[in-house]
Coordinates of C-alpha atoms in Angstrom, one line a residue:
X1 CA 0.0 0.0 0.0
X2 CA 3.1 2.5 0.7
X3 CA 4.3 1.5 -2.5
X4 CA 1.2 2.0 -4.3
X5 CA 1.0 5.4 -2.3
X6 CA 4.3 6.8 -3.4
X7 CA 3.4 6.6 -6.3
X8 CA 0.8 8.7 -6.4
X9 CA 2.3 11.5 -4.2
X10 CA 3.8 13.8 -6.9
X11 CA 5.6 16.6 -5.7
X12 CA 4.7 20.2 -7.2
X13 CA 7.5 23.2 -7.2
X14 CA 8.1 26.0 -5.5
X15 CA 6.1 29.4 -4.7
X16 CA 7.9 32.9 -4.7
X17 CA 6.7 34.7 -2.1
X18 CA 5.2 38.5 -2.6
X19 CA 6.2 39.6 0.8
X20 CA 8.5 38.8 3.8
X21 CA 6.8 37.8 6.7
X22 CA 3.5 37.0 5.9
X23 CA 2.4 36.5 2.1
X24 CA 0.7 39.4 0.8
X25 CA 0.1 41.3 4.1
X26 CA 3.5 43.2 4.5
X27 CA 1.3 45.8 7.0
X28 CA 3.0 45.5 10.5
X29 CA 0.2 45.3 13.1
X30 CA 1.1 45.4 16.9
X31 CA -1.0 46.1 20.5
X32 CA 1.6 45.9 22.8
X33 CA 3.1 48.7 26.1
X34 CA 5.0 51.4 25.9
X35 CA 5.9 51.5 29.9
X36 CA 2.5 52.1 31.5
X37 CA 1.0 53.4 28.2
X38 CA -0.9 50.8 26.0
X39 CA -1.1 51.0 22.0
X40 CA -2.2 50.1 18.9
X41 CA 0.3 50.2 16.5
X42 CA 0.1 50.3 12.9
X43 CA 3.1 50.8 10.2
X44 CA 3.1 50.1 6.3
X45 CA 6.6 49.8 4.8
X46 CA 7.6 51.2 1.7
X47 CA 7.3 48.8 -1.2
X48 CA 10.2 50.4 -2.5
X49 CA 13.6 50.8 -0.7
X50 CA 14.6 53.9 -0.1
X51 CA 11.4 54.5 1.1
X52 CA 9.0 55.9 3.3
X53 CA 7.0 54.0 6.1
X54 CA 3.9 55.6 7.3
X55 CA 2.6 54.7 11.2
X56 CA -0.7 55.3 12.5
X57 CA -0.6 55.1 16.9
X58 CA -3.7 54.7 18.9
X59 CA -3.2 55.2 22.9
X60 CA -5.5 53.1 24.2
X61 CA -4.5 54.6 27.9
X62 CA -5.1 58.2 28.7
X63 CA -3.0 60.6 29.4
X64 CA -0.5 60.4 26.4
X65 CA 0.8 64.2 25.8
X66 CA 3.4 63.3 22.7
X67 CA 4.9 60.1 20.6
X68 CA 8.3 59.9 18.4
X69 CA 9.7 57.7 16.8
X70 CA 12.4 56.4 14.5
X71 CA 13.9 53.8 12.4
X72 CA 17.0 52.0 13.7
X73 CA 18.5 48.4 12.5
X74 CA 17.4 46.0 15.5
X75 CA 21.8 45.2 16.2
X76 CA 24.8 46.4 15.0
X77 CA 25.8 50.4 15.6
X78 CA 23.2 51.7 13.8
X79 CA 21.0 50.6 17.0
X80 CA 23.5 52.4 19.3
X81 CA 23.5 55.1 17.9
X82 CA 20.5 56.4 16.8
X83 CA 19.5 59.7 14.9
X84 CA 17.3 62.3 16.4
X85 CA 13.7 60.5 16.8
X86 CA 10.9 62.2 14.6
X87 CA 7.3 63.8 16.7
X88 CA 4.4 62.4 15.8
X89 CA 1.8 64.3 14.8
X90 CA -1.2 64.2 16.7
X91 CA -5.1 64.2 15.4
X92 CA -6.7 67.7 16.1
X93 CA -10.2 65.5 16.4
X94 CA -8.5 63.1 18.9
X95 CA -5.3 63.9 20.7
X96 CA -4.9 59.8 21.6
X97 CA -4.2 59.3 17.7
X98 CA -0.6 60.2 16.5
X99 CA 0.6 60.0 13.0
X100 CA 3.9 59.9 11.1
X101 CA 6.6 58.8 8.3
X102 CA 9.6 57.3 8.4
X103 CA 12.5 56.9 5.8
X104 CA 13.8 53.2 5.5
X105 CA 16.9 53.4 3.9
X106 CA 18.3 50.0 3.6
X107 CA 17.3 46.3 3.6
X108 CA 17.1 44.4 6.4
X109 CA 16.2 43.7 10.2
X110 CA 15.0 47.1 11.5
X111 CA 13.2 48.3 14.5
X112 CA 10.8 51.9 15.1
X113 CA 11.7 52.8 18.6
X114 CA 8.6 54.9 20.0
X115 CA 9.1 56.4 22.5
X116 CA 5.3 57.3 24.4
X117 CA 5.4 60.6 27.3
X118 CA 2.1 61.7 29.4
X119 CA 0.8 62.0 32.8
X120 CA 2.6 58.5 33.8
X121 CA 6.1 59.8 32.5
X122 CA 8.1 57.8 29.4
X123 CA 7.6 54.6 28.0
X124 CA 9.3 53.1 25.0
X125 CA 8.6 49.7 23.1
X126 CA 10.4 48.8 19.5
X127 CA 8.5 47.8 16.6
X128 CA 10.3 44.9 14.7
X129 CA 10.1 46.0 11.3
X130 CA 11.0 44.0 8.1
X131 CA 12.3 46.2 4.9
X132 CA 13.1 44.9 1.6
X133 CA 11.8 46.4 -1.8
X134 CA 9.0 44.4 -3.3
X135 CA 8.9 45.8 -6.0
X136 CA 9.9 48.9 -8.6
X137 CA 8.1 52.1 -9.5
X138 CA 7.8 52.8 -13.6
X139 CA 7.6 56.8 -14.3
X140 CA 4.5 57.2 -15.5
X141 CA 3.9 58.3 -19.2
X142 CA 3.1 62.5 -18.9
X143 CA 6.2 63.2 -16.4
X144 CA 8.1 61.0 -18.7
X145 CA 7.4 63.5 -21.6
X146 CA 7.5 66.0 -19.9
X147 CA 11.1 65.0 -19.0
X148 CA 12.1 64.9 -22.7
X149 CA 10.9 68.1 -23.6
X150 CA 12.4 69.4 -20.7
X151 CA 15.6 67.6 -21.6
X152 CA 15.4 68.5 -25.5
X153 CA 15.4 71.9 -24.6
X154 CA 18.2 72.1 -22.5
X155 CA 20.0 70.4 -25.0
X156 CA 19.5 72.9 -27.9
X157 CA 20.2 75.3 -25.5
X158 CA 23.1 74.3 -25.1
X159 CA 24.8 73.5 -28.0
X160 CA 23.3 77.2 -29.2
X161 CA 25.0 78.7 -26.6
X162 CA 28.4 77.3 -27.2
X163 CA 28.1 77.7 -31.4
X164 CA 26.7 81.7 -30.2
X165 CA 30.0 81.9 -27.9
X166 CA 33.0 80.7 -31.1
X167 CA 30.9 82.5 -33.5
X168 CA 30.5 86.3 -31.3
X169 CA 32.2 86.2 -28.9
X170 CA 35.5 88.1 -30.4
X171 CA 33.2 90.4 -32.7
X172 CA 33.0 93.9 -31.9
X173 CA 29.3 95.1 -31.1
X174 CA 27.1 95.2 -34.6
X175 CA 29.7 93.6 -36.5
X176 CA 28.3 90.6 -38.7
X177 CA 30.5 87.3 -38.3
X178 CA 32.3 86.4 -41.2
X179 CA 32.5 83.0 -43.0
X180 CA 35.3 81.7 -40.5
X181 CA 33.8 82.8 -37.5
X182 CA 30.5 80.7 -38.9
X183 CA 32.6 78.0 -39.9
X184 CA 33.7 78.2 -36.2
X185 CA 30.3 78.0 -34.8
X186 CA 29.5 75.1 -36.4
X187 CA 32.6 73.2 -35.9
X188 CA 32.1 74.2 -31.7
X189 CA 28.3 73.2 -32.1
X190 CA 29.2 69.8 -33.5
X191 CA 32.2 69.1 -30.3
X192 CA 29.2 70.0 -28.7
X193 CA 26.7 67.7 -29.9
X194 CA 29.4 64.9 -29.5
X195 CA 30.3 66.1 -26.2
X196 CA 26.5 66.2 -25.1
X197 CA 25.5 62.8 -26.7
X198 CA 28.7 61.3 -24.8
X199 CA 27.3 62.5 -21.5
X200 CA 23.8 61.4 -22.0
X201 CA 25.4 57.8 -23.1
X202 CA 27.2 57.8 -19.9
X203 CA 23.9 59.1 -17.9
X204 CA 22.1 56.1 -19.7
X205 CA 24.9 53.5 -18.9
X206 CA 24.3 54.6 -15.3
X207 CA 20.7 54.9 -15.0
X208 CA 20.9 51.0 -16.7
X209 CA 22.9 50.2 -14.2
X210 CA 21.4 51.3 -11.3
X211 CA 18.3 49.6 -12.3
X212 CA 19.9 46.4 -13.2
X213 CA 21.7 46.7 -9.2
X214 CA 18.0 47.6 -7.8
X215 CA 16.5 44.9 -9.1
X216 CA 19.0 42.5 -7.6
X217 CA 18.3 43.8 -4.3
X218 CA 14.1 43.2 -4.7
X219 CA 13.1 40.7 -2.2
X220 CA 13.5 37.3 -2.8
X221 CA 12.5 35.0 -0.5
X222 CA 13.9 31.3 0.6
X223 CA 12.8 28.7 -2.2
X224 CA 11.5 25.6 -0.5
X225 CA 10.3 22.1 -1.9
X226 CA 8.5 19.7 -0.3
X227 CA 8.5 15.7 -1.2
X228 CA 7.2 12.6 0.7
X229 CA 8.6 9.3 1.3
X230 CA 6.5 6.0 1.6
X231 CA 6.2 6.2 5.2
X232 CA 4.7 9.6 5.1
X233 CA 7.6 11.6 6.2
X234 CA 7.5 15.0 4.6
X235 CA 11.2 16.1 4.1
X236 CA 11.4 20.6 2.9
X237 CA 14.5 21.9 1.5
X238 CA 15.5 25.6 1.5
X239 CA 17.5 26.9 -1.0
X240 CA 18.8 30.5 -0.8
X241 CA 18.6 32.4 -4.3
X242 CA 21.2 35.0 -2.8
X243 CA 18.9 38.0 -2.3
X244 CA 21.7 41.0 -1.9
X245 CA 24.6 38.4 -1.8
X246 CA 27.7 40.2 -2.7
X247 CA 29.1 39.0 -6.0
X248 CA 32.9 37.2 -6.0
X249 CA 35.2 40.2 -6.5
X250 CA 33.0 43.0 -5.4
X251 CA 34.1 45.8 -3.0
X252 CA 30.8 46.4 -2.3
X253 CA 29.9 45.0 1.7
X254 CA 26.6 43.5 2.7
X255 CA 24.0 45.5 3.7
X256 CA 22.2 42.6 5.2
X257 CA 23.0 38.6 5.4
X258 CA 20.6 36.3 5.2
X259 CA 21.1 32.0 5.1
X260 CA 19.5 29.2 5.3
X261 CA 21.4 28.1 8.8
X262 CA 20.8 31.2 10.9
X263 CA 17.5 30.2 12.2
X264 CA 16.0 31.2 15.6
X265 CA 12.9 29.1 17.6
X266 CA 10.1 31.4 17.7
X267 CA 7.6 30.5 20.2
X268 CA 9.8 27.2 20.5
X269 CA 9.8 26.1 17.2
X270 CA 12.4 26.4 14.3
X271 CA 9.1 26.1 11.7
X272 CA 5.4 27.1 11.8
X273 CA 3.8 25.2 9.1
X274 CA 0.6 25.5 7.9
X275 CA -1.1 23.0 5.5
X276 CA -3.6 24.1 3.6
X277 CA -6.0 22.0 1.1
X278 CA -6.8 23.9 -2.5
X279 CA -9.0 25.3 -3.7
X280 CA -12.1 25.1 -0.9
X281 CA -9.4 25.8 1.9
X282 CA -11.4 23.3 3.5
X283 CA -8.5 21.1 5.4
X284 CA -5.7 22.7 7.2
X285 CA -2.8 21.4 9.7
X286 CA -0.6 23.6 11.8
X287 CA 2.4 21.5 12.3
X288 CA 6.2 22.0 13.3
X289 CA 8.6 20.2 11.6
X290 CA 11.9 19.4 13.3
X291 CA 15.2 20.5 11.7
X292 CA 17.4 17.4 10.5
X293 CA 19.8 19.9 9.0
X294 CA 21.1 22.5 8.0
X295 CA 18.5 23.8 5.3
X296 CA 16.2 20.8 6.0
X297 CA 13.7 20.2 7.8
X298 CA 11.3 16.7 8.3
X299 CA 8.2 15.7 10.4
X300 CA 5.9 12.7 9.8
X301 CA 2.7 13.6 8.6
X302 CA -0.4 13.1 10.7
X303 CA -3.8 11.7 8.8
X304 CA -4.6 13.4 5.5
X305 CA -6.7 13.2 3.1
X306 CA -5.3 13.7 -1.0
X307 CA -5.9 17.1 -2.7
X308 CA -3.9 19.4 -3.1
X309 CA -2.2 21.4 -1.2
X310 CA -0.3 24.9 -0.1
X311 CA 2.4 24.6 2.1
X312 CA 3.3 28.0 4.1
X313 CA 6.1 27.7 6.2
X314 CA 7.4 30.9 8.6
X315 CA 10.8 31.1 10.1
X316 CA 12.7 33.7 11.6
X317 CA 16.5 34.9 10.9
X318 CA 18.9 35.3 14.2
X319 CA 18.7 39.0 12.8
X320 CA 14.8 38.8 13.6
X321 CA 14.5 38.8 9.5
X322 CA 11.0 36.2 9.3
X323 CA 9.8 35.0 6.3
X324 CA 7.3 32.6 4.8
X325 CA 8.4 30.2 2.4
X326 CA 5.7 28.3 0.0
X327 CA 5.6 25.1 -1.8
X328 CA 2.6 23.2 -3.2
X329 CA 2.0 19.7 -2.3
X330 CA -0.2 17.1 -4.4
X331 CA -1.7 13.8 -2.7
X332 CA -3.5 11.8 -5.1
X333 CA -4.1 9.4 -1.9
X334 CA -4.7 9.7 1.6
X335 CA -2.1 9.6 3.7
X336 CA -2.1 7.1 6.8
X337 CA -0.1 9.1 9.3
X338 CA 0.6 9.3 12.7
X339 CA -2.0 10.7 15.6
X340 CA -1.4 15.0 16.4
X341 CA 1.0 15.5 19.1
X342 CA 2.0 18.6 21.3
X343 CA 1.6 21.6 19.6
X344 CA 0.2 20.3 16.4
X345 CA -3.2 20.9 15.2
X346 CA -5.9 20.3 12.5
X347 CA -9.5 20.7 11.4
X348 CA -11.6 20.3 8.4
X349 CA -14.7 22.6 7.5
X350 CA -17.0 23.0 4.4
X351 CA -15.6 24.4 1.3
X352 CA -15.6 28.6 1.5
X353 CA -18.0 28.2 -2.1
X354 CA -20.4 26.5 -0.2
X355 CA -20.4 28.2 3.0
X356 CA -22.4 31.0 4.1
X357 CA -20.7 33.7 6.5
X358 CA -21.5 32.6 10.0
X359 CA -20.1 33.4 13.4
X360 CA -20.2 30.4 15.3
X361 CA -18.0 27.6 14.2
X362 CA -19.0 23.5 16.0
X363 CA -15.4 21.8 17.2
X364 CA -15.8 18.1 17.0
X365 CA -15.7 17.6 21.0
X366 CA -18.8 19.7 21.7
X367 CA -17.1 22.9 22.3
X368 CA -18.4 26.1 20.0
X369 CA -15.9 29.0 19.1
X370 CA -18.1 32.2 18.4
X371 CA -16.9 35.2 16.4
X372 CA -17.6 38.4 18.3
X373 CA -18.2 40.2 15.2
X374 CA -19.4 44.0 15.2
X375 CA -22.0 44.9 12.6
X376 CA -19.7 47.6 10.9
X377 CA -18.7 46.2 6.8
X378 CA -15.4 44.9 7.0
X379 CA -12.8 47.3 5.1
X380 CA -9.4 46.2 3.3
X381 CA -6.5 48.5 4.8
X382 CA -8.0 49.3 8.2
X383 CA -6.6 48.1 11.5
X384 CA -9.1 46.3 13.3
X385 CA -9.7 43.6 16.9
X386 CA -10.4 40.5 15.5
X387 CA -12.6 38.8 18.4
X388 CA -13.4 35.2 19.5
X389 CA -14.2 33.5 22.4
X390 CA -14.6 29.1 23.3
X391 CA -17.8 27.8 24.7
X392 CA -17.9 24.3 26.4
X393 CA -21.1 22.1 25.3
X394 CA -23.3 23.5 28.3
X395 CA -23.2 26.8 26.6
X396 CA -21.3 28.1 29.0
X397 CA -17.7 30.1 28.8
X398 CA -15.1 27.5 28.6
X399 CA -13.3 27.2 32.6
X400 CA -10.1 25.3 31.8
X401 CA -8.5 27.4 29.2
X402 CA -4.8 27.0 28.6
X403 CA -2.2 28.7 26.7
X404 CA -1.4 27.3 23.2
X405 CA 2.5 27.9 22.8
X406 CA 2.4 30.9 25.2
X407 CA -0.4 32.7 23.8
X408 CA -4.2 32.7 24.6
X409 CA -4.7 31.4 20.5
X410 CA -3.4 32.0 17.7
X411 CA -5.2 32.7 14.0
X412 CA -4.3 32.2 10.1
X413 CA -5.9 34.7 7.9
X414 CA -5.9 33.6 4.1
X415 CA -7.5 34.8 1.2
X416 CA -9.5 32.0 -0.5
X417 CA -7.3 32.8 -3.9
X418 CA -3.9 32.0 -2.1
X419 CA -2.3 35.3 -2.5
X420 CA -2.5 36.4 1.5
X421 CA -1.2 34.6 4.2
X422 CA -0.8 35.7 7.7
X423 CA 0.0 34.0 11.0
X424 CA -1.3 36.8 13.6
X425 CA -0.9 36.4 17.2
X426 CA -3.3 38.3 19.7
X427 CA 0.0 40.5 20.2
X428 CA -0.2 41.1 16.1
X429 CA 1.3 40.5 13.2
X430 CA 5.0 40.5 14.3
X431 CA 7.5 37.5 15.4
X432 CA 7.8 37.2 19.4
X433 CA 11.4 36.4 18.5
X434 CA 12.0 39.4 16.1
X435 CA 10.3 41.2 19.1
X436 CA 12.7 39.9 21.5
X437 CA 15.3 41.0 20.0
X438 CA 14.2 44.9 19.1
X439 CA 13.5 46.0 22.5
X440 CA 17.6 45.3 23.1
X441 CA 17.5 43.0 25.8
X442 CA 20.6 41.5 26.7
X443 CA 19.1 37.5 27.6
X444 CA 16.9 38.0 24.3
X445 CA 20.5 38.4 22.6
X446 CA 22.5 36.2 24.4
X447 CA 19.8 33.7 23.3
X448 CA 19.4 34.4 19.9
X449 CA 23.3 34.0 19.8
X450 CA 23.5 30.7 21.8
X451 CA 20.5 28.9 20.9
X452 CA 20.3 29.3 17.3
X453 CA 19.0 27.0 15.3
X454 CA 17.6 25.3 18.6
X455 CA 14.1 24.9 19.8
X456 CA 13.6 26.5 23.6
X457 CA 14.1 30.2 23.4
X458 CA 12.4 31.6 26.1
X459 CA 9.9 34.6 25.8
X460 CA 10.0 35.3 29.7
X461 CA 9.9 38.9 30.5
X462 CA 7.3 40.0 27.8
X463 CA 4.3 41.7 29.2
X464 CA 1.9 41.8 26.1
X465 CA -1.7 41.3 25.7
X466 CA -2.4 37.7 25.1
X467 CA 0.4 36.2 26.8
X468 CA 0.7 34.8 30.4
X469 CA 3.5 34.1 32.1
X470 CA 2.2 32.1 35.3
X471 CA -0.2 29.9 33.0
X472 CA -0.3 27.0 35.9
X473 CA -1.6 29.4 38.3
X474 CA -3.8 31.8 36.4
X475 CA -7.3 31.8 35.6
X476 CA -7.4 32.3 31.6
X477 CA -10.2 33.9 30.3
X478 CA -12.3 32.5 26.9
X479 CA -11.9 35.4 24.6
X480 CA -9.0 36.2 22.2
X481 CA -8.6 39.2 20.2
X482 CA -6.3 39.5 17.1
X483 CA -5.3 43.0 15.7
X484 CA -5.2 42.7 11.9
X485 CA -6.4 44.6 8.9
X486 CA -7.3 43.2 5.5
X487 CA -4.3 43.9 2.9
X488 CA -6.9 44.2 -0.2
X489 CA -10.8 43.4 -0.5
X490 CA -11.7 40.5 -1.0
X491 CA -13.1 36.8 0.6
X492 CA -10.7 35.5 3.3
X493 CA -11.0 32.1 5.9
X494 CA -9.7 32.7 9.0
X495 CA -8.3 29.7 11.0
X496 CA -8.2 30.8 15.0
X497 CA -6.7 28.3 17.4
X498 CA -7.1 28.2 21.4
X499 CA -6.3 25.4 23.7
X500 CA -8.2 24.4 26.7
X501 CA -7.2 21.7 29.1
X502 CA -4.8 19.5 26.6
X503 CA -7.2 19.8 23.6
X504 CA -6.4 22.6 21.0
X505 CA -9.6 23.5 19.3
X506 CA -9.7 25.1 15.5
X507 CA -12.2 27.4 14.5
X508 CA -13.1 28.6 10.8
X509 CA -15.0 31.6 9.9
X510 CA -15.4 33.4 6.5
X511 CA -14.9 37.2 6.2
X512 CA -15.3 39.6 3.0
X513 CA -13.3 42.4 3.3
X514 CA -14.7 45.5 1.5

């Protein structure tokens, strides 16, 4: 029967991904303290690199008087020494709403320090923030004629000027210019012209250049493929394509270094995988494949039934770079896998064509998970709580909540076409280990130094919304929130996980984001 199953496990190539850290969502969405202050953060990178960064701060705690901010790299000197943090600017209809921009200048593993000062006196919190170019800006058509005319002008000018100065310049006032000082225009016009074209040929060659080096430095994530042996083991490779690798004999150093063997646990894991089946997004695994080296990564497969299916994978970099890597993954059989254990998780639903929007989602031991939904329209690009909360079968709140890998849930949101992905936590949308690292604690970098590439990194120390650190003594409450905002409009599923006793229940909702 294994036989007979490998052969009809076929193994489908490679995804690039359109963003860092998340697929398609590189918005940066964080509710988190600043000292005593609470806020909702919100900051869109520049697609483009240099670039500008625009953040949107809600204080959620009165009293805030003024935020600044500014853009550092999360190690290295550049986060010593730091330039002179920009004021936010606050809204004249509500002074708890500050707004800004940023220049990003380079790729790589930044941080925005902000830096929050009211009644309570300072607070500060760093934002890990992820910049790369994604992509490249054309000149659009009427400023690129307008351009030409411009330079056309300036062109004739100046070859008339220079054929005006050998032909008049020696002539006394009124006095005609004779056939040699013409002659001498002309031949000072035509050094011109050659002198002119050579400098635009140059310009060119440059411009070429430039472009040809910008596109080199675009984003390109870690390739990964997936394959599966006859016992079900599923074995993914990364490959780097050498995003802004020096080339051999360049002077030119590194702005940022990225490989395949610099990995840090995040939430104590080297891997968050997600499995999801195509196209009705109607089966999906969170798993957390083990690294067997370098590059590679394995974990036997639990029960699954064929289809095909997307593969998102999210790491993190010991610079606090994360990423999702995709691959595709074709089962023309089930699988006939092991049972779920520890952290992993799985549920199936209906297909999202055959499933009308509902809130309240029935988990296979009785339990409910309701989605506290508002009744305003869901809108792409605005920041919003995502809300849910676990019911036991007496309709009743769930008592014996747990944490689920240090959180109070955790949630997949995933556009039903495949081109978003993004693993939110109810802290937001950034890594706890990229966070770690940005607010420049020396254990969080003694960690990320020793334990790399191994599974354990503590997150002790982090006081953030969703996370416990006394969960054996603690009463949890059943309600999670999730601070997210829709990339584009749109369907979406939204997978949301919580955990109570040793179960870990999956809930799936649809959305439609306006």
């Amino acid at each position: 029967m294994r036989t007979h199953f490998l052969r009809g496990c076929i193994l489908v190539a490679l995804l690039a991904a359109l963003a860092q850290a998340h697929i398609g969502s590189p918005d940066i969405y964080l509710n988190t303290e600043a000292g005593p202050y609470q806020l909702f953060v919100t900051i869109r990178p520049p697609a483009v690199i240099p670039g500008i960064a625009e953040l949107e701060v809600r204080a959620e705690s009165s009293g805030v008087r003024e935020m600044r901010a500014v853009p550092t790299p999360i190690s290295g000197p550049g986060a010593q020494f730091a330039p002179v943090a920009d004021k936010l600017k606050a809204s004249p209809q509500d002074r708890q709403f500050f707004t800004g921009s940023l220049w990003m200048m380079a790729p790589g593993s930044w941080q925005v320090k902000l830096a929050a000062d009211g009644a309570q006196g300072e607070g500060v919190v760093s934002v890990p923030v992820p910049s790369a170019a994604r992509t490249t800006r054309q000149m659009q058509l009427p400023l690129k004629i307008i351009l030409c005319a411009i330079g056309l002008f300036i062109v004739a000018g100046l070859i008339a000027i220079v054929g005006a100065g050998a032909r008049e310049a020696k002539l006394e006032p009124g006095a005609e210019p004779a056939p040699r000082d013409k002659r001498r225009g002309r031949i000072a016009m035509a050094s011109a012209a050659v002198l002119v074209i050579g400098v635009l040929w140059f310009g060119n060659w440059w411009w070429n250049d430039e472009a040809v080096s910008y596109r080199e430095r675009i984003y390109k994530p870690i390739k990964m493929s997936a394959a599966i042996d006859p016992e079900g083991t599923l074995t993914l490779k990364m490959t780097d394509p050498g995003w802004l690798r020096p080339k051999p004999g360049s002077l030119k150093r590194a702005l940022f270094v990225r490989t395949i063997d610099d990995l840090i646990p995040d939430h104590d894991h080297l891997m968050h995988l997600y499995i999801i089946r195509e196209p009705g997004l109607d089966v999906v695994y969170h798993l957390h494949p083990g690294l067997s080296e370098p590059g590679t990564f394995q974990l036997k497969l639990p029960d699954m039934p064929a289809g095909t299916y997307h593969l998102y994978a999210d790491i993190v970099h010991a610079s606090g770079f994360p990423e999702t890597l995709t691959a595709r993954l074709d089962l023309q059989h089930a699988v006939q896998g092991r049972p779920l254990a520890g952290d992993d998780a799985s549920a199936s639903a209906t297909t999202w064509q055959n499933t009308s929007t509902s809130d309240t989602f029935a988990v296979p031991d009785g339990y409910r998970m309701e989605w506290m939904r508002g009744t305003s329209p869901l809108r792409a690009k605005q920041a919003q709580m995502f809300r849910f909360r676990l019911i036991d079968p007496q309709g009743r709140a769930a008592t014996n909540m747990a944490l689920y890998m240090g959180m109070l849930g955790h949630a997949a949101f995933v556009k039903t076409d495949g081109s978003v992905f993004a693993h939110i936590h109810p802290t937001g949308s950034v890594s706890m280990a990229a966070f770690m690292l940005a607010q420049n604690r020396p254990e969080n970098n003694a960690n990320a130094a020793s334990d790399r590439n191994m599974p354990g990194m503590e997150m002790a120390g982090m006081k953030m919304p969703g996370m416990n650190d006394d969960s054996t003594t603690a009463v949890l409450p059943n309600e999670v929130s999730f601070p997210y905002g829709f990339p584009t409009p749109g369907r979406y599923r939204i997978f949301v996980q919580m955990k109570h006793g040793g179960t870990i229940e999956t809930g799936v909702f649809d959305a439609t984001a306006e």
